[in-house]
Coordinates of N, CA and C in Angstrom, one line a residue:
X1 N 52.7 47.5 135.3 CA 53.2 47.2 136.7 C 53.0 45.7 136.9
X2 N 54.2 45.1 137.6 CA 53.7 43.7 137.6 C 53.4 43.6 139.0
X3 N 52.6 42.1 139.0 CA 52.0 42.0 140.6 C 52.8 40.9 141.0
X4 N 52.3 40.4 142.2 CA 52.9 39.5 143.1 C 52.0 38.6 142.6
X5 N 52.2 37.2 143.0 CA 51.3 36.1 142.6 C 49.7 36.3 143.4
X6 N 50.1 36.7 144.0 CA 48.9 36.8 144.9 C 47.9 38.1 144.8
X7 N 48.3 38.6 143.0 CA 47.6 39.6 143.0 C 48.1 40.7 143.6
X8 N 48.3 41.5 144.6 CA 48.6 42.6 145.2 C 49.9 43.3 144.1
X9 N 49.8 44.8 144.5 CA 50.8 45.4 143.7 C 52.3 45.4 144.0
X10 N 53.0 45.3 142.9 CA 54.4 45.1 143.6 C 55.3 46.5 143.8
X11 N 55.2 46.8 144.9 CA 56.2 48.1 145.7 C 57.0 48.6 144.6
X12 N 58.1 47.8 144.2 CA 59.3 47.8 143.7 C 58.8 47.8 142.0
X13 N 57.9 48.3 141.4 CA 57.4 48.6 140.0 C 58.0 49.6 139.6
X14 N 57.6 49.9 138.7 CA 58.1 51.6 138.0 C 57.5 52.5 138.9
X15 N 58.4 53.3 139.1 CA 57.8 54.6 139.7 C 56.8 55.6 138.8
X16 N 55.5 55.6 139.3 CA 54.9 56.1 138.9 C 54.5 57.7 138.8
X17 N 54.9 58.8 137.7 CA 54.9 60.6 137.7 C 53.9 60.7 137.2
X18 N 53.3 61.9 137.9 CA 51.5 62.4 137.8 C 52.2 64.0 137.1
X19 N 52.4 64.1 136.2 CA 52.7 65.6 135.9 C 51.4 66.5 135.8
X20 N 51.2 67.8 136.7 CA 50.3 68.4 136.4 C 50.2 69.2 135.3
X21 N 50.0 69.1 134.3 CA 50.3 69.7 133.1 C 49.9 71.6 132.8
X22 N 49.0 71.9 133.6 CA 48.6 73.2 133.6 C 49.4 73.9 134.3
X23 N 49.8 73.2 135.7 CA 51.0 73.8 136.3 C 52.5 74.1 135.6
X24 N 52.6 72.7 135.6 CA 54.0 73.0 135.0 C 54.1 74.3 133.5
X25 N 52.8 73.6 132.7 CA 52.9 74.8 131.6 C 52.8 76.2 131.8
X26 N 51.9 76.5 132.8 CA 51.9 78.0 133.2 C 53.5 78.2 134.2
X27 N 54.3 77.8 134.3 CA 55.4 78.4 134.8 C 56.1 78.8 134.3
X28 N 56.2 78.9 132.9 CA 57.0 79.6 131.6 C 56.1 80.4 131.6
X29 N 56.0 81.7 131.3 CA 55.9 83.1 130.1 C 55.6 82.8 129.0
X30 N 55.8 81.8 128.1 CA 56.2 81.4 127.0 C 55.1 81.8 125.8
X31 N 54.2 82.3 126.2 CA 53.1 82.6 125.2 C 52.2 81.2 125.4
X32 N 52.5 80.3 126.3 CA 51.3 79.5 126.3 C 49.8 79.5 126.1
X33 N 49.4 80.6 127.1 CA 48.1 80.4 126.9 C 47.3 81.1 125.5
X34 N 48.1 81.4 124.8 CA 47.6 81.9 123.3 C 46.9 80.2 122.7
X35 N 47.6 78.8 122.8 CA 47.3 77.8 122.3 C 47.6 77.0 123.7
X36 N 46.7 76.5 124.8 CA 47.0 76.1 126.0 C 47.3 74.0 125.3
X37 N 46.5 73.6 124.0 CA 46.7 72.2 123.6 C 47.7 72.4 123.2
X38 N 48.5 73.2 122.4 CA 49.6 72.8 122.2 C 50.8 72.8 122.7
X39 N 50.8 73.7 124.0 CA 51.3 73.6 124.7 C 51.8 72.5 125.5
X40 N 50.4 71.5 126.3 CA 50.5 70.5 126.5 C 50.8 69.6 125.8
X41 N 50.7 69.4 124.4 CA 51.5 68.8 123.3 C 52.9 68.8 123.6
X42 N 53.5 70.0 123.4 CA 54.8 70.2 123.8 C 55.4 69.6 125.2
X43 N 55.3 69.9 125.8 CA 55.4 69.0 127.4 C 55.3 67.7 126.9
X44 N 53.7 67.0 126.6 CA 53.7 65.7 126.4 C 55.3 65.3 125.3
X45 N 55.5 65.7 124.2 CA 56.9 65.7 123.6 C 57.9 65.3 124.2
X46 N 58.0 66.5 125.0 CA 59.4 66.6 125.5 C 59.3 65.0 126.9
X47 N 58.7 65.2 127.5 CA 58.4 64.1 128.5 C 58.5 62.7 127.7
X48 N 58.2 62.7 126.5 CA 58.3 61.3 125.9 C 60.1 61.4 125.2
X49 N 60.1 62.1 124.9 CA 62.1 62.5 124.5 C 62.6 61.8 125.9
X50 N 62.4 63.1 126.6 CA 63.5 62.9 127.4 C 63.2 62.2 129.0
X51 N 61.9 61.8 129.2 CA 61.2 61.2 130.3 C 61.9 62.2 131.5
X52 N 62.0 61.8 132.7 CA 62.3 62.6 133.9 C 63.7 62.7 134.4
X53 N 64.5 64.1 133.7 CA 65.8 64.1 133.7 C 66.4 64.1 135.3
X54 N 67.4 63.4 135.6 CA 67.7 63.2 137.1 C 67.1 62.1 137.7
X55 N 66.6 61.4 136.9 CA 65.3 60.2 137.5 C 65.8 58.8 136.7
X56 N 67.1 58.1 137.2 CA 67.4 56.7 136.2 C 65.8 55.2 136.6
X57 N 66.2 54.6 135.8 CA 65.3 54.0 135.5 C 63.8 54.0 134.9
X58 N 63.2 52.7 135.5 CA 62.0 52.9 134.1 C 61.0 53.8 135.6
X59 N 60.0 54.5 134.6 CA 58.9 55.4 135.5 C 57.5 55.4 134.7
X60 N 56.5 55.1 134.7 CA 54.8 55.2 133.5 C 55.0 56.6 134.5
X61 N 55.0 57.5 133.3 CA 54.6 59.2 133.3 C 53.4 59.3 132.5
X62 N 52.8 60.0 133.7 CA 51.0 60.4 133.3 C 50.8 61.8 133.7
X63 N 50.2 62.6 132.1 CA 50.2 63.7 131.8 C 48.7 63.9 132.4
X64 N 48.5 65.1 133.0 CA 47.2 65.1 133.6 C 46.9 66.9 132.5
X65 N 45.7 66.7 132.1 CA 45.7 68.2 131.6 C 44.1 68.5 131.4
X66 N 43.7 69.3 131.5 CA 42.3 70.2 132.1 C 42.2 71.6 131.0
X67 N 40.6 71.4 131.0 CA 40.4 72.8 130.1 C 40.6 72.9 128.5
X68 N 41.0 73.9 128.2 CA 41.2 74.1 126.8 C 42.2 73.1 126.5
X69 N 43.1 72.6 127.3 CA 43.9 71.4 127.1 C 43.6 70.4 126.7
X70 N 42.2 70.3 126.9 CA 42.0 68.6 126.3 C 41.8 68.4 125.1
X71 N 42.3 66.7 124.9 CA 42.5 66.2 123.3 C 43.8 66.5 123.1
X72 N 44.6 66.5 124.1 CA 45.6 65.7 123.4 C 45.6 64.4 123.8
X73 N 46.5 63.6 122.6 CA 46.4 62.6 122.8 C 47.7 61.4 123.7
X74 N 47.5 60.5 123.9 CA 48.6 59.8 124.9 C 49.8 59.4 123.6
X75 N 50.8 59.4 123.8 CA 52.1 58.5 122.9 C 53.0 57.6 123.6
X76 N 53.6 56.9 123.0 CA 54.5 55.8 123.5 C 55.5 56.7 124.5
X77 N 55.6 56.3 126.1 CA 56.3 56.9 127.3 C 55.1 57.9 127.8
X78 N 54.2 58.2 127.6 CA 53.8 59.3 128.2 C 52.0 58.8 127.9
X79 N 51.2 58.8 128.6 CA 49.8 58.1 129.0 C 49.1 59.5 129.3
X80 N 48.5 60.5 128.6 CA 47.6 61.1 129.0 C 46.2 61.2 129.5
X81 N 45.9 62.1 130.7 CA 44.1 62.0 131.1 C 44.1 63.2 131.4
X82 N 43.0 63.1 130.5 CA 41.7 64.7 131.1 C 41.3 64.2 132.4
X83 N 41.0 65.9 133.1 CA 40.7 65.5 134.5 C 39.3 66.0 134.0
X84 N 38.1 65.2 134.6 CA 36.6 65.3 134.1 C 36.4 66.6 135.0
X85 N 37.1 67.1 135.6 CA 36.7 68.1 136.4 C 37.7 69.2 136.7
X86 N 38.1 68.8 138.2 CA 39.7 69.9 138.7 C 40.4 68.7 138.3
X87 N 41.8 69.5 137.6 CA 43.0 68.5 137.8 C 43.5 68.4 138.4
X88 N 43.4 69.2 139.5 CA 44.1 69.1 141.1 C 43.3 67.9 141.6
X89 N 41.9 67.9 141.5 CA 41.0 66.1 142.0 C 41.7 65.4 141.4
X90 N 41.6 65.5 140.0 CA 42.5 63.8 138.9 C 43.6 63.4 139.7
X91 N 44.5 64.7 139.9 CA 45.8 64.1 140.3 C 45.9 63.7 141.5
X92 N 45.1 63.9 142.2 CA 45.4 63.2 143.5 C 44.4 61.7 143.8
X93 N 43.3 61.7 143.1 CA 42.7 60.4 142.7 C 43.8 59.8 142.0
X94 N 44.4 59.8 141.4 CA 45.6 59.0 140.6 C 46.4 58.6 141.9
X95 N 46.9 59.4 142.8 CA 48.0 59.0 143.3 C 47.2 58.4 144.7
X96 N 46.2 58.6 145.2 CA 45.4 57.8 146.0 C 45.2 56.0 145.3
X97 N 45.0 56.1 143.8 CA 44.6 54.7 143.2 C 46.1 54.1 143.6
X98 N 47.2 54.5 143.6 CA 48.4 53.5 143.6 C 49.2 53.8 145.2
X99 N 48.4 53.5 145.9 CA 49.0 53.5 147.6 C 50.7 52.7 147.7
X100 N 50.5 51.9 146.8 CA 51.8 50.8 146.8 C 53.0 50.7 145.7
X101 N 52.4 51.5 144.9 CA 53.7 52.2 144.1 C 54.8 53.3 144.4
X102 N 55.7 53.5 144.3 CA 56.7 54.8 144.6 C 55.5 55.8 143.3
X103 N 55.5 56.9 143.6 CA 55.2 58.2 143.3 C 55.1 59.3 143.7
X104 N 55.6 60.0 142.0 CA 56.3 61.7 142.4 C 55.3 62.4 141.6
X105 N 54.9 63.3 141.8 CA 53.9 64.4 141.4 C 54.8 65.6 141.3
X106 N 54.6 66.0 139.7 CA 54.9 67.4 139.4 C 54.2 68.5 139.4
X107 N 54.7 69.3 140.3 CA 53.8 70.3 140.6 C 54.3 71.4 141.5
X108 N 54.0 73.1 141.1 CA 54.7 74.1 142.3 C 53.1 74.3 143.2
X109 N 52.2 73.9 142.5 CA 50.8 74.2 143.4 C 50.9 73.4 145.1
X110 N 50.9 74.5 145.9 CA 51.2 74.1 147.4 C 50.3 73.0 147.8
X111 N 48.7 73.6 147.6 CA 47.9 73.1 148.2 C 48.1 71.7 147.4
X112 N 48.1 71.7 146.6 CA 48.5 70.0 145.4 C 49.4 69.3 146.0
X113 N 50.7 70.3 146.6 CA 51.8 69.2 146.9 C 51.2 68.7 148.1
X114 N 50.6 69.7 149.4 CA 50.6 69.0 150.6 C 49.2 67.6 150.3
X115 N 48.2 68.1 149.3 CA 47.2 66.9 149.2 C 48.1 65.7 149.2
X116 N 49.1 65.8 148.0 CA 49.6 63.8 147.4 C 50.5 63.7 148.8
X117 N 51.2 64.7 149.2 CA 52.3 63.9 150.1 C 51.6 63.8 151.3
X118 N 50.4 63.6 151.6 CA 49.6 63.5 152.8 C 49.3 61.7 152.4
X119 N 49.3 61.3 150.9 CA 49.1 60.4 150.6 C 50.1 59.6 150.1
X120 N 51.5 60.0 151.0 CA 52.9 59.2 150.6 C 53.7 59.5 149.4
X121 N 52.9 60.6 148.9 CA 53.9 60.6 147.3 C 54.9 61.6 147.5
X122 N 55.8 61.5 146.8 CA 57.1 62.3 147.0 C 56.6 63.7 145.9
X123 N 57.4 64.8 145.9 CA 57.0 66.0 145.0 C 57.8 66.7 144.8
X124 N 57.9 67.5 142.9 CA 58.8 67.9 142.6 C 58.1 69.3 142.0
X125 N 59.3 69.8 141.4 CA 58.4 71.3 140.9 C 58.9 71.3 139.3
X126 N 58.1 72.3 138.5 CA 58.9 72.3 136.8 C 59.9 72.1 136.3
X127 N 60.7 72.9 137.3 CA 62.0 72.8 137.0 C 62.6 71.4 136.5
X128 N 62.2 70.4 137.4 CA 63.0 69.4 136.8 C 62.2 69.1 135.7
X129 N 61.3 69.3 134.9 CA 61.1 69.3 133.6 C 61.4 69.9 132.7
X130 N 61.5 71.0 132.9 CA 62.0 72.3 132.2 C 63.1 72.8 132.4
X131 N 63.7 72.9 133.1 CA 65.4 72.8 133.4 C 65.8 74.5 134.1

């Protein structure tokens, strides 16, 4: 993100996506939780392919994932963090740390969406990841 000379954050940066990774994964059937890391592997994948379809421009997409999920690792487009605790806390400490950036949180968890959009972030659900 670049700043202003004066230090402060610049509004107009990349938009920054907090994907909740346990959410979004558990909305498929898919046999996920037999291997819940590689699942989030898969997401992390696809998110670096195809970054956030319907969404032009540049965006730092940050994979949040919790639990048996952890260890994956971060790749070029996509920045991964374990949440040391709830990923529902991570992700909203994330989106609390950047008050001045545009940010969208993926996520169908209610109580999740009303936390970030209480703190200005906009919110989406799987779907636009998963189609």
């Amino acid at each position: 993100m670049d700043d202003h000379p004066d230090g402060t954050p610049d509004a107009d940066g990349p938009l920054l996506v907090i994907v909740d990774g346990a959410n979004v994964v558990g909305s498929r059937p898919d046999g996920w939780w037999r291997d819940r890391r590689g699942a989030a592997e898969r997401l992390r994948d696809r998110l670096a392919a195809e970054g956030l379809p319907g969404r032009p421009g540049p965006a730092e997409i940050v994979l949040v994932v919790e639990g048996a999920a952890r260890g994956v690792a971060s790749v070029p487009g996509v920045r991964v963090e374990e949440a040391p605790g709830s990923g529902d806390d991570h992700i909203v400490e994330l989106t609390a740390q950047n008050p001045d950036r545009p940010r969208l949180v993926v996520t169908a968890d209610r109580e999740l969406r009303n936390r970030v959009t209480a703190l200005g972030a906009e919110v989406t659900g799987p779907r636009t990841i998963l189609g």
